[in-house]
mmCIF file of C-alpha atoms in Angstrom:
data_model
loop_
_atom_site.group_PDB
_atom_site.id
_atom_site.type_symbol
_atom_site.label_atom_id
_atom_site.label_comp_id
_atom_site.label_asym_id
_atom_site.label_seq_id
_atom_site.Cartn_x
_atom_site.Cartn_y
_atom_site.Cartn_z
ATOM 1 C CA MET A 1478 77.444 -96.842 58.735
ATOM 2 C CA LEU A 1479 75.724 -97.324 55.423
ATOM 3 C CA VAL A 1480 78.176 -99.983 54.329
ATOM 4 C CA SER A 1481 77.444 -101.875 57.625
ATOM 5 C CA ILE A 1482 73.733 -101.652 56.818
ATOM 6 C CA TYR A 1483 74.103 -103.074 53.301
ATOM 7 C CA GLY A 1484 76.623 -105.724 54.457
ATOM 8 C CA SER A 1485 79.353 -105.184 51.895
ATOM 9 C CA LYS A 1486 81.136 -102.539 49.747
ATOM 10 C CA GLU A 1487 79.755 -104.225 46.590
ATOM 11 C CA LEU A 1488 76.153 -104.117 47.638
ATOM 12 C CA PHE A 1489 76.432 -100.514 48.675
ATOM 13 C CA VAL A 1490 77.998 -99.395 45.434
ATOM 14 C CA ASN A 1491 75.469 -101.362 43.383
ATOM 15 C CA GLU A 1492 72.550 -99.745 45.389
ATOM 16 C CA TYR A 1493 74.037 -96.320 44.902
ATOM 17 C CA ARG A 1494 74.323 -97.038 41.107
ATOM 18 C CA LEU A 1495 70.612 -97.843 40.929
ATOM 19 C CA MET A 1496 69.727 -94.681 42.882
ATOM 20 C CA LEU A 1497 72.034 -92.499 40.710
ATOM 21 C CA ALA A 1498 70.513 -93.913 37.497
ATOM 22 C CA ASP A 1499 67.028 -92.813 38.676
ATOM 23 C CA LYS A 1500 68.197 -89.388 39.720
ATOM 24 C CA LEU A 1501 70.025 -88.720 36.430
ATOM 25 C CA LEU A 1502 67.147 -89.784 34.258
ATOM 26 C CA ALA A 1503 64.772 -87.535 36.279
ATOM 27 C CA ASN A 1504 67.092 -84.704 35.983
ATOM 28 C CA LEU A 1505 65.438 -82.425 33.351
ATOM 29 C CA ASP A 1506 68.148 -79.685 33.292
ATOM 30 C CA PHE A 1507 71.171 -82.070 33.019
ATOM 31 C CA ASN A 1508 72.712 -80.455 36.167
ATOM 32 C CA THR A 1509 75.138 -82.932 37.622
ATOM 33 C CA ASP A 1510 77.237 -80.760 40.020
ATOM 34 C CA LYS A 1511 75.778 -82.390 43.157
ATOM 35 C CA GLU A 1512 76.235 -85.907 41.770
ATOM 36 C CA VAL A 1513 79.820 -85.234 40.792
ATOM 37 C CA HIS A 1514 80.586 -83.879 44.309
ATOM 38 C CA THR A 1515 79.092 -87.049 45.904
ATOM 39 C CA LEU A 1516 80.945 -89.260 43.429
ATOM 40 C CA GLU A 1517 84.325 -87.709 44.217
ATOM 41 C CA LEU A 1518 83.767 -88.351 48.005
ATOM 42 C CA LEU A 1519 82.788 -91.946 47.231
ATOM 43 C CA LYS A 1520 85.861 -92.479 45.140
ATOM 44 C CA LEU A 1521 87.984 -91.514 48.083
ATOM 45 C CA ARG A 1522 86.112 -94.130 50.192
ATOM 46 C CA PHE A 1523 85.771 -97.013 47.817
ATOM 47 C CA GLY A 1524 88.310 -96.380 45.096
ATOM 48 C CA GLU A 1525 88.011 -95.132 41.422
ATOM 49 C CA MET A 1526 87.502 -98.580 39.954
ATOM 50 C CA SER A 1527 84.473 -99.289 42.147
ATOM 51 C CA MET A 1528 82.810 -96.105 41.019
ATOM 52 C CA ARG A 1529 83.781 -96.286 37.338
ATOM 53 C CA GLN A 1530 80.345 -97.169 36.010
ATOM 54 C CA CYS A 1531 78.814 -94.296 37.992
ATOM 55 C CA GLU A 1532 81.429 -91.954 36.572
ATOM 56 C CA ILE A 1533 80.478 -92.964 33.031
ATOM 57 C CA MET A 1534 76.843 -92.496 33.794
ATOM 58 C CA ILE A 1535 77.428 -88.892 34.913
ATOM 59 C CA LYS A 1536 79.630 -88.354 31.858
ATOM 60 C CA ASP A 1537 76.785 -89.613 29.599
ATOM 61 C CA THR A 1538 74.515 -86.982 31.134
ATOM 62 C CA ASP A 1539 76.981 -84.124 30.632
ATOM 63 C CA ASP A 1540 77.675 -85.364 27.024
ATOM 64 C CA SER A 1541 73.920 -85.509 26.350
ATOM 65 C CA LYS A 1542 73.542 -81.857 27.379
ATOM 66 C CA ARG A 1543 76.032 -80.765 24.651
ATOM 67 C CA ILE A 1544 74.489 -83.083 22.027
ATOM 68 C CA VAL A 1545 70.951 -81.838 22.697
ATOM 69 C CA SER A 1546 72.082 -78.198 22.705
ATOM 70 C CA ASN A 1547 73.672 -78.840 19.158
ATOM 71 C CA ILE A 1548 70.552 -80.544 17.832
ATOM 72 C CA HIS A 1549 68.374 -77.773 19.146
ATOM 73 C CA SER A 1550 70.435 -75.098 17.370
ATOM 74 C CA ILE A 1551 69.926 -77.094 14.166
ATOM 75 C CA LEU A 1552 66.227 -77.805 14.603
ATOM 76 C CA LYS A 1553 64.915 -74.201 14.629
ATOM 77 C CA PRO A 1554 61.366 -73.886 15.887
ATOM 78 C CA ARG A 1555 58.958 -74.379 12.957
ATOM 79 C CA LYS A 1556 55.257 -73.576 12.947
ATOM 80 C CA LYS A 1557 53.021 -76.531 12.535
ATOM 81 C CA PRO A 1558 49.336 -76.673 11.267
ATOM 82 C CA PRO A 1559 47.170 -75.936 14.298
ATOM 83 C CA SER A 1560 45.448 -79.020 15.932
ATOM 84 C CA SER A 1561 41.867 -79.163 17.001
ATOM 85 C CA MET A 1562 42.869 -78.397 20.635
ATOM 86 C CA SER A 1563 44.943 -75.391 19.593
ATOM 87 C CA ARG A 1564 42.221 -74.128 17.168
ATOM 88 C CA ALA A 1565 39.809 -74.239 20.079
ATOM 89 C CA ARG A 1566 42.094 -71.930 22.025
ATOM 90 C CA GLY A 1567 42.850 -69.692 19.057
ATOM 91 C CA THR A 1568 46.649 -70.493 19.398
ATOM 92 C CA GLU A 1569 49.255 -71.881 17.109
ATOM 93 C CA GLU A 1570 51.631 -74.705 17.895
ATOM 94 C CA LYS A 1571 55.379 -74.727 17.416
ATOM 95 C CA ALA A 1572 57.724 -77.550 17.013
ATOM 96 C CA THR A 1573 58.241 -79.168 20.414
ATOM 97 C CA PRO A 1574 61.908 -79.384 21.550
ATOM 98 C CA VAL A 1575 62.980 -83.013 22.400
ATOM 99 C CA ASP A 1576 65.553 -83.414 25.108
ATOM 100 C CA ALA A 1577 67.235 -86.886 25.626
ATOM 101 C CA ILE A 1578 69.767 -88.582 27.938
ATOM 102 C CA ILE A 1579 71.835 -90.863 25.740
ATOM 103 C CA VAL A 1580 73.177 -93.683 27.797
ATOM 104 C CA SER A 1581 76.018 -96.142 27.219
ATOM 105 C CA HIS A 1582 73.764 -99.120 28.145
ATOM 106 C CA ILE A 1583 76.516 -101.548 29.168
ATOM 107 C CA PHE A 1584 77.453 -99.236 32.020
ATOM 108 C CA TRP A 1585 73.952 -98.437 33.262
ATOM 109 C CA PRO A 1586 71.582 -100.685 35.202
ATOM 110 C CA ALA A 1587 68.834 -102.464 33.291
ATOM 111 C CA LEU A 1588 66.163 -99.883 32.395
ATOM 112 C CA GLN A 1589 62.508 -100.225 31.787
ATOM 113 C CA LYS A 1590 62.012 -101.437 28.214
ATOM 114 C CA GLU A 1591 58.236 -102.079 28.038
ATOM 115 C CA PRO A 1592 56.924 -101.453 24.506
ATOM 116 C CA LEU A 1593 54.974 -98.310 23.689
ATOM 117 C CA LYS A 1594 53.776 -97.152 20.336
ATOM 118 C CA HIS A 1595 53.785 -93.382 20.347
ATOM 119 C CA HIS A 1596 51.220 -91.161 18.793
ATOM 120 C CA PRO A 1597 52.589 -90.314 15.196
ATOM 121 C CA ARG A 1598 53.026 -86.624 16.177
ATOM 122 C CA ILE A 1599 55.241 -87.484 19.108
ATOM 123 C CA GLN A 1600 57.075 -90.209 17.061
ATOM 124 C CA ALA A 1601 57.698 -87.706 14.324
ATOM 125 C CA GLN A 1602 59.501 -85.468 16.820
ATOM 126 C CA LEU A 1603 61.652 -88.426 18.080
ATOM 127 C CA ASP A 1604 62.421 -89.463 14.439
ATOM 128 C CA GLN A 1605 63.555 -85.959 13.594
ATOM 129 C CA PHE A 1606 65.860 -85.879 16.739
ATOM 130 C CA SER A 1607 67.179 -89.309 15.740
ATOM 131 C CA GLN A 1608 68.000 -88.170 12.268
ATOM 132 C CA GLU A 1609 70.136 -85.172 13.473
ATOM 133 C CA TYR A 1610 71.807 -87.350 16.101
ATOM 134 C CA ALA A 1611 72.748 -89.818 13.375
ATOM 135 C CA LYS A 1612 74.362 -86.959 11.303
ATOM 136 C CA LEU A 1613 76.318 -85.751 14.307
ATOM 137 C CA LYS A 1614 77.506 -89.122 15.591
ATOM 138 C CA ASN A 1615 77.596 -91.307 12.476
ATOM 139 C CA PRO A 1616 77.513 -94.367 12.486
ATOM 140 C CA ARG A 1617 75.749 -94.385 15.862
ATOM 141 C CA ARG A 1618 71.996 -94.621 16.113
ATOM 142 C CA LEU A 1619 69.527 -94.025 18.861
ATOM 143 C CA VAL A 1620 67.301 -96.739 20.354
ATOM 144 C CA TRP A 1621 64.492 -95.082 22.247
ATOM 145 C CA LEU A 1622 63.133 -96.475 25.616
ATOM 146 C CA ASN A 1623 59.602 -95.249 24.846
ATOM 147 C CA GLN A 1624 58.107 -95.564 28.320
ATOM 148 C CA LEU A 1625 60.878 -93.493 29.984
ATOM 149 C CA GLY A 1626 60.858 -89.774 30.223
ATOM 150 C CA THR A 1627 58.659 -86.750 30.961
ATOM 151 C CA VAL A 1628 56.385 -84.789 28.594
ATOM 152 C CA GLN A 1629 55.259 -81.315 29.382
ATOM 153 C CA LEU A 1630 51.853 -80.348 28.069
ATOM 154 C CA GLU A 1631 49.342 -77.500 28.131
ATOM 155 C CA LEU A 1632 45.694 -78.354 28.149
ATOM 156 C CA ASP A 1633 42.444 -76.478 28.834
ATOM 157 C CA VAL A 1634 40.771 -77.774 32.018
ATOM 158 C CA VAL A 1635 37.936 -76.813 34.309
ATOM 159 C CA GLU A 1636 39.138 -75.237 37.636
ATOM 160 C CA GLU A 1637 37.145 -73.693 40.426
ATOM 161 C CA GLY A 1638 37.605 -69.929 40.282
ATOM 162 C CA SER A 1639 38.225 -67.592 43.263
ATOM 163 C CA ASP A 1640 34.449 -66.833 43.415
ATOM 164 C CA GLY A 1641 33.618 -70.594 43.478
ATOM 165 C CA ILE A 1642 32.344 -70.649 39.844
ATOM 166 C CA PRO A 1643 34.148 -73.162 37.569
ATOM 167 C CA VAL A 1644 36.169 -71.543 34.812
ATOM 168 C CA ILE A 1645 38.170 -72.852 31.914
ATOM 169 C CA GLU A 1646 41.934 -72.378 32.466
ATOM 170 C CA THR A 1647 45.130 -73.389 30.528
ATOM 171 C CA LYS A 1648 46.996 -75.867 32.820
ATOM 172 C CA GLU A 1649 50.502 -77.343 32.519
ATOM 173 C CA PHE A 1650 50.990 -81.063 33.017
ATOM 174 C CA SER A 1651 54.184 -82.948 33.411
ATOM 175 C CA CYS A 1652 53.368 -86.525 32.684
ATOM 176 C CA SER A 1653 54.733 -89.848 31.303
ATOM 177 C CA PRO A 1654 55.090 -90.557 27.567
ATOM 178 C CA LEU A 1655 52.241 -92.993 27.814
ATOM 179 C CA LEU A 1656 49.815 -90.387 29.273
ATOM 180 C CA ALA A 1657 50.930 -87.902 26.586
ATOM 181 C CA THR A 1658 50.332 -90.414 23.899
ATOM 182 C CA LEU A 1659 46.892 -91.332 25.162
ATOM 183 C CA ILE A 1660 45.689 -87.704 25.431
ATOM 184 C CA SER A 1661 47.233 -86.915 21.971
ATOM 185 C CA HIS A 1662 44.877 -89.412 20.317
ATOM 186 C CA PHE A 1663 41.996 -87.188 21.338
ATOM 187 C CA GLU A 1664 43.237 -84.525 18.981
ATOM 188 C CA ASP A 1665 42.389 -86.909 16.147
ATOM 189 C CA LYS A 1666 38.889 -87.819 17.314
ATOM 190 C CA GLU A 1667 37.034 -87.025 20.481
ATOM 191 C CA GLU A 1668 35.822 -90.589 21.419
ATOM 192 C CA TRP A 1669 37.869 -93.724 22.025
ATOM 193 C CA THR A 1670 37.194 -97.104 23.577
ATOM 194 C CA SER A 1671 39.813 -98.611 25.953
ATOM 195 C CA GLU A 1672 40.247 -101.384 23.355
ATOM 196 C CA GLU A 1673 40.971 -98.945 20.602
ATOM 197 C CA LEU A 1674 43.493 -97.166 22.646
ATOM 198 C CA SER A 1675 45.094 -100.478 23.547
ATOM 199 C CA ASN A 1676 45.485 -101.315 19.864
ATOM 200 C CA GLU A 1677 46.895 -97.841 19.110
ATOM 201 C CA THR A 1678 49.535 -97.906 21.799
ATOM 202 C CA SER A 1679 50.311 -101.728 22.133
ATOM 203 C CA ILE A 1680 49.595 -101.421 25.832
ATOM 204 C CA PRO A 1681 47.298 -103.929 27.566
ATOM 205 C CA GLU A 1682 43.693 -102.764 28.061
ATOM 206 C CA HIS A 1683 43.738 -102.963 31.910
ATOM 207 C CA ILE A 1684 46.732 -100.571 32.005
ATOM 208 C CA ILE A 1685 45.072 -98.180 29.668
ATOM 209 C CA GLN A 1686 41.988 -97.998 31.942
ATOM 210 C CA SER A 1687 44.215 -97.476 34.987
ATOM 211 C CA ARG A 1688 46.219 -94.647 33.311
ATOM 212 C CA MET A 1689 43.185 -92.837 31.849
ATOM 213 C CA ASN A 1690 42.131 -92.192 35.461
ATOM 214 C CA TYR A 1691 44.708 -89.485 35.519
ATOM 215 C CA TRP A 1692 43.004 -87.451 32.755
ATOM 216 C CA ILE A 1693 39.575 -88.152 34.171
ATOM 217 C CA ASN A 1694 40.605 -86.780 37.612
ATOM 218 C CA ASN A 1695 42.058 -83.738 35.944
ATOM 219 C CA ARG A 1696 38.722 -83.008 34.147
ATOM 220 C CA VAL A 1697 40.031 -83.552 30.716
ATOM 221 C CA ILE A 1698 38.353 -86.834 29.765
ATOM 222 C CA LYS A 1699 35.140 -88.217 30.715
ATOM 223 C CA ALA A 1700 34.405 -92.005 30.798
ATOM 224 C CA SER A 1701 31.246 -94.086 30.372
ATOM 225 C CA ASP A 1702 30.584 -97.820 30.573
ATOM 226 C CA ALA A 1703 29.412 -99.196 27.221
ATOM 227 C CA GLY A 1704 28.948 -102.750 28.664
ATOM 228 C CA ASP A 1705 30.872 -105.900 28.017
ATOM 229 C CA ASP A 1706 33.791 -104.504 30.124
ATOM 230 C CA THR A 1707 34.239 -101.783 27.510
ATOM 231 C CA ILE A 1708 34.862 -98.223 28.619
ATOM 232 C CA VAL A 1709 34.333 -95.319 26.224
ATOM 233 C CA TYR A 1710 36.485 -92.203 26.776
ATOM 234 C CA GLU A 1711 35.446 -88.796 25.411
ATOM 235 C CA LEU A 1712 36.997 -85.370 25.422
ATOM 236 C CA GLY A 1713 34.957 -83.425 27.808
ATOM 237 C CA SER A 1714 33.370 -80.313 26.395
ATOM 238 C CA ARG A 1715 33.229 -76.934 28.106
ATOM 239 C CA GLU A 1716 29.549 -77.306 28.676
ATOM 240 C CA TYR A 1717 29.878 -80.750 30.267
ATOM 241 C CA TRP A 1718 32.543 -79.760 32.756
ATOM 242 C CA LEU A 1719 30.756 -76.540 33.702
ATOM 243 C CA THR A 1720 27.586 -78.483 34.531
ATOM 244 C CA ALA A 1721 28.917 -81.871 35.652
ATOM 245 C CA GLU A 1722 28.851 -82.654 39.283
ATOM 246 C CA VAL A 1723 32.317 -84.067 39.838
ATOM 247 C CA ASP A 1724 33.550 -85.020 43.288
ATOM 248 C CA PRO A 1725 37.039 -83.484 43.561
ATOM 249 C CA TYR A 1726 38.056 -86.372 45.753
ATOM 250 C CA SER A 1727 36.557 -89.164 43.622
ATOM 251 C CA GLY A 1728 39.185 -91.551 42.331
ATOM 252 C CA ALA A 1729 41.820 -90.166 44.800
ATOM 253 C CA GLY A 1730 43.311 -93.627 45.118
ATOM 254 C CA SER A 1731 43.896 -93.893 41.360
ATOM 255 C CA MET A 1732 45.596 -90.511 41.452
ATOM 256 C CA MET A 1733 48.327 -92.115 43.508
ATOM 257 C CA ASP A 1734 49.552 -94.098 40.457
ATOM 258 C CA GLU A 1735 48.672 -91.392 37.900
ATOM 259 C CA ASP A 1736 51.249 -92.147 35.249
ATOM 260 C CA GLY A 1737 52.342 -95.378 36.801
ATOM 261 C CA SER A 1738 55.885 -94.023 36.985
ATOM 262 C CA GLU A 1739 57.930 -96.524 38.859
ATOM 263 C CA GLY A 1740 61.594 -95.805 38.817
ATOM 264 C CA ALA A 1741 63.351 -95.826 35.381
ATOM 265 C CA VAL A 1742 65.491 -98.707 36.679
ATOM 266 C CA SER A 1743 63.949 -102.073 36.382
ATOM 267 C CA ALA A 1744 65.005 -104.121 39.409
ATOM 268 C CA GLY A 1745 63.634 -107.330 37.963
ATOM 269 C CA ALA A 1746 65.448 -106.759 34.684
ATOM 270 C CA GLN A 1747 68.634 -105.956 36.591
ATOM 271 C CA GLU A 1748 68.545 -109.228 38.533
ATOM 272 C CA GLU A 1749 67.632 -111.108 35.456
ATOM 273 C CA GLU A 1750 70.624 -109.643 33.647
ATOM 274 C CA GLU A 1751 72.899 -110.543 36.436
ATOM 275 C CA MET A 1752 71.545 -114.180 36.580
ATOM 276 C CA GLU A 1753 72.087 -114.636 32.878
ATOM 277 C CA ALA A 1754 75.752 -113.580 33.375
ATOM 278 C CA TYR A 1755 76.082 -116.102 36.159
ATOM 279 C CA GLU A 1756 74.563 -118.814 34.061
ATOM 280 C CA SER A 1757 77.320 -118.467 31.425
ATOM 281 C CA TYR A 1758 79.960 -118.881 34.067
ATOM 282 C CA ILE A 1759 78.089 -121.940 35.579
ATOM 283 C CA CYS A 1760 77.809 -123.550 32.242
ATOM 284 C CA GLY A 1761 81.551 -122.923 31.640
ATOM 285 C CA MET A 1762 82.504 -124.550 34.908
ATOM 286 C CA LEU A 1763 80.343 -127.649 34.271
ATOM 287 C CA THR A 1764 81.733 -128.014 30.777
ATOM 288 C CA THR A 1765 85.235 -127.996 32.232
ATOM 289 C CA PHE A 1766 84.705 -130.088 35.457
ATOM 290 C CA GLY A 1767 81.789 -132.203 34.343
ATOM 291 C CA GLN A 1768 79.820 -131.994 37.545
ATOM 292 C CA LEU A 1769 79.945 -129.861 40.741
ATOM 293 C CA PRO A 1770 78.175 -129.520 44.070
ATOM 294 C CA LEU A 1771 76.334 -126.338 45.093
ATOM 295 C CA ASP A 1772 79.146 -125.152 47.514
ATOM 296 C CA GLN A 1773 81.936 -125.514 44.912
ATOM 297 C CA ILE A 1774 79.892 -123.646 42.279
ATOM 298 C CA HIS A 1775 79.231 -120.920 44.900
ATOM 299 C CA ASN A 1776 82.908 -120.600 45.726
ATOM 300 C CA LYS A 1777 84.102 -120.614 42.121
ATOM 301 C CA LEU A 1778 81.563 -117.800 41.276
ATOM 302 C CA LYS A 1779 82.837 -115.702 44.082
ATOM 303 C CA THR A 1780 86.319 -116.189 42.590
ATOM 304 C CA PHE A 1781 85.625 -115.791 38.824
ATOM 305 C CA VAL A 1782 82.922 -113.157 38.794
ATOM 306 C CA ALA A 1783 84.722 -110.824 41.234
ATOM 307 C CA GLY A 1784 86.266 -108.783 38.440
ATOM 308 C CA SER A 1785 83.307 -108.558 36.025
ATOM 309 C CA ASP A 1786 80.688 -105.905 35.675
ATOM 310 C CA HIS A 1787 78.056 -108.120 37.491
ATOM 311 C CA LYS A 1788 79.558 -108.667 40.948
ATOM 312 C CA TYR A 1789 78.594 -111.998 42.474
ATOM 313 C CA ASN A 1790 76.912 -111.121 45.767
ATOM 314 C CA LYS A 1791 74.438 -113.899 46.163
ATOM 315 C CA THR A 1792 74.185 -116.303 49.102
ATOM 316 C CA ALA A 1793 74.552 -120.131 48.657
ATOM 317 C CA ARG A 1794 70.770 -120.390 49.290
ATOM 318 C CA GLN A 1795 69.980 -117.859 46.554
ATOM 319 C CA LEU A 1796 72.261 -119.724 44.157
ATOM 320 C CA GLY A 1797 70.581 -122.993 45.063
ATOM 321 C CA VAL A 1798 67.249 -121.517 44.041
ATOM 322 C CA PHE A 1799 68.629 -120.277 40.692
ATOM 323 C CA LEU A 1800 70.240 -123.686 40.018
ATOM 324 C CA GLN A 1801 66.826 -125.414 40.620
ATOM 325 C CA TYR A 1802 65.265 -122.995 38.268
ATOM 326 C CA LEU A 1803 67.849 -123.936 35.704
ATOM 327 C CA CYS A 1804 66.990 -127.601 36.365
ATOM 328 C CA LYS A 1805 63.320 -126.896 35.649
ATOM 329 C CA GLN A 1806 64.180 -125.189 32.501
ATOM 330 C CA GLU A 1807 66.094 -128.424 31.551
ATOM 331 C CA ARG A 1808 69.410 -126.649 31.188
ATOM 332 C CA LEU A 1809 70.922 -128.434 34.243
ATOM 333 C CA GLU A 1810 70.184 -131.660 36.034
ATOM 334 C CA CYS A 1811 70.885 -132.473 39.727
ATOM 335 C CA GLY A 1812 71.677 -136.026 40.808
ATOM 336 C CA PRO A 1813 70.684 -137.651 44.131
ATOM 337 C CA ASP A 1814 74.235 -136.906 45.463
ATOM 338 C CA GLY A 1815 73.619 -133.070 44.933
ATOM 339 C CA MET A 1816 75.913 -132.826 41.965
ATOM 340 C CA TYR A 1817 74.909 -130.496 39.193
ATOM 341 C CA LYS A 1818 75.789 -131.097 35.489
ATOM 342 C CA LEU A 1819 74.691 -129.939 32.079
ATOM 343 C CA VAL A 1820 71.808 -131.671 30.350
ATOM 344 C CA LYS A 1821 73.032 -133.674 27.455
ATOM 345 C CA LYS A 1822 71.119 -132.909 24.250
#
């Protein structure tokens, strides 16, 4: 039934692969029992070779669990100097354990790779993990996808007590690395402008303003307009939140995008990666045959790309749009007779 909906086995398997990647990367306890069971059933239906990439993705997750466990056993919890937030609570911080799913990137779909400069304290934890990984798996090295993942935090926030009187409570947050980096900067100083946070994180200012709504709505940060489209963010004091009149439903719309967490898989990057692979085949054809019409390029791609990692599943119309794009980029040229050929340089 599902194969009929997607139109072909290749489309269904590719869609399942994208869904599996999101599920595995959101799996905080590395439990893959359910995914393994589903994969075995799909192997019976579609064959082992069709599900090979999915099998490697699950294996990566299982291997990551063992590697993370080994690294955690090496990195014993160490006490750190208390930060301003922890001093305010009268508590001490311990080294934060870092978990990671280590992916064999050539078998996974294209993942989100937007740049993010972590707060130095977060980056130090990642660097320490990377160093231990390098010792265990020499000569392999980790390349972090900084915008992906989940960070668990504890912060003091104002909540409404059972008697209706606001009280300060310690609340756990599960948020994106970007949100964790933003709030971590307020341990260094209590006031930041959106421009300053943008410079610190390498994230565009309009995205900073959108993401900071999450901390404002959770009564951790207060914001004020300084004019000239500049927003000033300040760590809300106990006195401010106990006396401030905050509408609990204000900004409800911005809560919907809280950490802006789309899926870990980048659909746009996935398609771009596929098209780049197709382009190399197209250039090879035109180098060999000189010039070809759309229908012949389409048929040859269906033949030559069938056994590659990037299955060719485009329609002739979609291919035509891509060929026109290559013409605009001056990589190909199309004659009046509809024949495509390489641009001579």
